Coordinates of N, CA and C in Angstrom, one line a residue:
M1 N 96.2 55.5 160.0 CA 97.2 56.4 160.6 C 98.0 55.6 161.7
T2 N 99.3 55.5 161.5 CA 100.1 54.8 162.4 C 100.7 55.7 163.4
I3 N 100.6 55.4 164.7 CA 101.2 56.2 165.7 C 102.5 55.6 166.1
E4 N 103.5 56.4 166.1 CA 104.9 56.0 166.4 C 105.3 56.6 167.8
T5 N 105.9 55.7 168.6 CA 106.5 56.1 169.8 C 108.0 56.3 169.7
S6 N 108.5 57.4 170.0 CA 109.9 57.7 169.9 C 110.5 57.8 171.2
V7 N 111.6 57.1 171.4 CA 112.4 57.2 172.7 C 113.7 57.9 172.5
F8 N 113.9 59.0 173.2 CA 115.1 59.7 173.1 C 115.9 59.5 174.4
T9 N 117.2 59.3 174.3 CA 118.1 59.3 175.5 C 119.2 60.3 175.1
F10 N 119.6 61.1 176.1 CA 120.7 62.0 175.8 C 121.3 62.6 177.1
K11 N 122.4 63.3 177.0 CA 123.0 63.9 178.1 C 122.6 65.4 178.2
I12 N 122.7 65.9 179.4 CA 122.4 67.4 179.6 C 123.7 68.0 180.2
S13 N 123.9 69.3 180.0 CA 125.0 70.0 180.5 C 124.7 70.8 181.8
N14 N 123.4 70.7 182.2 CA 123.0 71.4 183.4 C 122.3 70.4 184.3
T15 N 121.6 70.9 185.3 CA 120.8 69.9 186.1 C 119.5 69.5 185.5
F16 N 119.0 68.4 185.9 CA 117.7 67.9 185.4 C 116.6 69.0 185.7
E17 N 116.7 69.6 186.8 CA 115.7 70.6 187.2 C 115.7 71.8 186.3
E18 N 116.9 72.2 185.9 CA 117.1 73.3 185.0 C 116.6 72.9 183.6
W19 N 116.9 71.7 183.2 CA 116.4 71.3 181.9 C 114.9 71.2 181.9
L20 N 114.3 70.7 183.0 CA 112.8 70.6 183.1 C 112.1 71.9 182.9
K21 N 112.7 73.0 183.4 CA 112.1 74.3 183.2 C 111.9 74.6 181.7
F22 N 112.8 74.2 180.9 CA 112.7 74.4 179.5 C 111.6 73.4 178.9
F23 N 111.8 72.1 179.2 CA 110.9 71.1 178.7 C 109.5 71.3 179.1
D24 N 109.2 71.6 180.3 CA 107.9 71.8 180.8 C 107.3 73.2 180.6
S25 N 108.0 74.0 179.9 CA 107.5 75.4 179.7 C 106.3 75.5 178.8
K26 N 105.6 76.6 178.9 CA 104.4 76.8 178.0 C 104.8 76.8 176.6
E27 N 106.0 77.4 176.2 CA 106.5 77.5 174.9 C 106.7 76.1 174.3
T28 N 107.4 75.2 175.1 CA 107.6 73.9 174.6 C 106.3 73.1 174.4
N29 N 105.4 73.2 175.3 CA 104.1 72.6 175.2 C 103.4 73.0 174.0
E30 N 103.4 74.3 173.7 CA 102.8 74.9 172.5 C 103.4 74.4 171.2
F31 N 104.8 74.3 171.3 CA 105.5 73.7 170.1 C 105.1 72.3 169.9
H32 N 105.1 71.5 170.9 CA 104.7 70.1 170.7 C 103.3 70.0 170.2
D33 N 102.4 70.8 170.7 CA 101.0 70.8 170.2 C 100.9 71.2 168.8
S34 N 101.7 72.2 168.4 CA 101.6 72.7 167.0 C 102.1 71.6 166.0
K35 N 102.9 70.7 166.4 CA 103.5 69.6 165.6 C 102.8 68.3 165.7
G36 N 101.8 68.3 166.6 CA 101.0 67.0 166.8 C 101.8 66.0 167.6
I37 N 102.7 66.5 168.5 CA 103.6 65.6 169.3 C 103.1 65.6 170.7
K38 N 102.9 64.4 171.2 CA 102.5 64.2 172.6 C 103.7 63.7 173.5
A39 N 104.1 64.5 174.5 CA 105.1 64.1 175.4 C 104.5 63.1 176.4
I40 N 105.0 61.9 176.4 CA 104.4 60.8 177.2 C 105.2 60.7 178.6
Y41 N 106.5 60.8 178.5 CA 107.3 60.7 179.7 C 108.6 61.4 179.6
R42 N 109.1 61.9 180.7 CA 110.5 62.4 180.7 C 111.0 62.1 182.1
G43 N 112.3 61.7 182.2 CA 112.9 61.4 183.5 C 114.4 61.4 183.4
K44 N 115.0 61.2 184.5 CA 116.5 61.1 184.5 C 116.9 59.7 185.0
S45 N 118.1 59.4 184.6 CA 118.7 58.1 185.0 C 118.9 58.1 186.6
I46 N 118.7 57.0 187.2 CA 119.0 56.8 188.6 C 120.5 56.8 188.8
T47 N 121.2 56.2 187.9 CA 122.7 56.1 188.1 C 123.5 57.3 187.6
D48 N 122.9 58.1 186.7 CA 123.6 59.3 186.1 C 122.6 60.4 185.9
P49 N 122.5 61.3 186.8 CA 121.5 62.4 186.7 C 121.7 63.3 185.5
Q50 N 122.8 63.2 184.8 CA 123.0 64.0 183.5 C 122.4 63.2 182.3
E51 N 121.9 62.0 182.5 CA 121.3 61.3 181.4 C 119.8 61.4 181.5
V52 N 119.1 61.7 180.4 CA 117.7 62.0 180.4 C 117.0 61.1 179.3
I53 N 115.8 60.7 179.6 CA 115.0 60.0 178.6 C 113.7 60.8 178.4
V54 N 113.3 60.8 177.1 CA 112.0 61.5 176.8 C 111.3 60.5 175.8
I55 N 110.0 60.3 176.0 CA 109.2 59.5 175.2 C 108.1 60.3 174.6
H56 N 108.0 60.4 173.2 CA 107.0 61.1 172.5 C 106.2 60.2 171.7
Q57 N 105.0 60.6 171.4 CA 104.1 59.9 170.4 C 103.6 60.9 169.4
A58 N 103.5 60.5 168.1 CA 103.0 61.3 167.1 C 102.7 60.4 165.9
K59 N 102.1 61.0 164.8 CA 102.0 60.2 163.6 C 103.4 59.8 163.1
E60 N 103.4 58.6 162.5 CA 104.6 58.1 162.0 C 105.5 59.1 161.2
G61 N 106.8 59.2 161.6 CA 107.7 60.0 160.8 C 107.8 61.5 161.3
I62 N 106.8 62.0 162.1 CA 106.7 63.4 162.5 C 107.9 63.7 163.4
V63 N 108.1 62.9 164.4 CA 109.1 63.3 165.4 C 110.5 63.3 164.8
K64 N 110.8 62.3 164.0 CA 112.1 62.2 163.4 C 112.3 63.4 162.5
H65 N 111.3 63.8 161.7 CA 111.4 65.0 160.8 C 111.6 66.3 161.6
V66 N 110.8 66.5 162.6 CA 110.8 67.7 163.4 C 112.2 67.9 164.1
F67 N 112.6 66.8 164.7 CA 113.9 66.9 165.5 C 115.1 66.7 164.7
S68 N 115.0 66.8 163.4 CA 116.2 66.8 162.5 C 116.4 68.2 161.9
D69 N 115.5 69.1 162.2 CA 115.6 70.5 161.7 C 116.7 71.3 162.5
P70 N 117.7 71.8 161.8 CA 118.8 72.5 162.5 C 118.4 73.6 163.4
E71 N 117.4 74.4 163.0 CA 116.9 75.5 163.9 C 116.2 74.9 165.2
I72 N 115.5 73.9 165.0 CA 114.9 73.2 166.2 C 116.0 72.6 167.1
I73 N 117.0 72.0 166.5 CA 118.1 71.5 167.3 C 118.8 72.6 168.1
K74 N 119.0 73.7 167.4 CA 119.6 74.9 168.1 C 118.8 75.3 169.3
N75 N 117.5 75.3 169.2 CA 116.6 75.7 170.3 C 116.7 74.6 171.4
I76 N 116.7 73.4 171.0 CA 116.8 72.3 172.0 C 118.1 72.4 172.8
E77 N 119.2 72.7 172.1 CA 120.5 72.8 172.8 C 120.5 73.9 173.8
S78 N 119.7 74.9 173.6 CA 119.6 76.0 174.5 C 119.1 75.6 175.9
S79 N 118.5 74.4 176.0 CA 117.9 73.9 177.2 C 119.0 73.2 178.1
G80 N 120.2 72.9 177.5 CA 121.2 72.2 178.1 C 121.3 70.8 177.5
H81 N 120.4 70.4 176.6 CA 120.4 69.1 175.9 C 121.7 69.1 175.0
I82 N 122.5 68.1 175.2 CA 123.7 67.9 174.4 C 123.3 67.0 173.2
Y83 N 122.9 67.7 172.1 CA 122.2 67.0 171.0 C 123.1 65.9 170.4
S84 N 124.4 66.1 170.4 CA 125.3 65.1 169.8 C 125.3 63.7 170.5
T85 N 124.7 63.7 171.7 CA 124.6 62.5 172.5 C 123.3 61.8 172.3
T86 N 122.4 62.4 171.6 CA 121.1 61.9 171.4 C 121.0 60.5 170.7
K87 N 120.3 59.6 171.3 CA 120.0 58.3 170.6 C 118.5 58.2 170.5
I88 N 118.0 57.9 169.3 CA 116.5 57.9 169.1 C 116.2 56.5 168.6
S89 N 115.2 55.9 169.3 CA 114.6 54.6 168.7 C 113.1 54.9 168.5
S90 N 112.6 54.2 167.5 CA 111.2 54.4 167.1 C 110.4 53.0 167.2
W91 N 109.2 53.1 167.7 CA 108.4 51.9 168.0 C 107.0 52.1 167.5
T92 N 106.4 51.0 167.0 CA 105.0 51.0 166.6 C 104.3 49.7 167.0
N93 N 103.0 49.7 167.1 CA 102.3 48.5 167.4 C 101.6 47.9 166.2
S94 N 101.9 48.4 165.0 CA 101.3 47.9 163.8 C 102.3 47.2 162.9

C-alpha cells in the first residue's frame, strides 16, 4: 500500500479563523476519517493571509478522487475555500 501526501494551496474568501472553524469541525474530522484521509498540516501564508495550505495523507489516489467530487467541492466552497484557485501536488516516498 502506497501512502500519498497531497499538498493543496488555495485562496479563501473569508478570514483564516473563519475557514478554520469549518476545517477543524467535528463534521470535517468525521468526513476525513470516513475516507481514510489524515490531515497533517494546515496554515496560512505569512505574506497573504487569504492563501492557505493543507497537507493530507491517504492511500494513493484517494485524496484526488474524493476532492474531485462536485458535491464535496460544493461543501468545501461553503467554508470560504475558493476551489477554482486550488493547486494540488502529490508526493510519495516509494
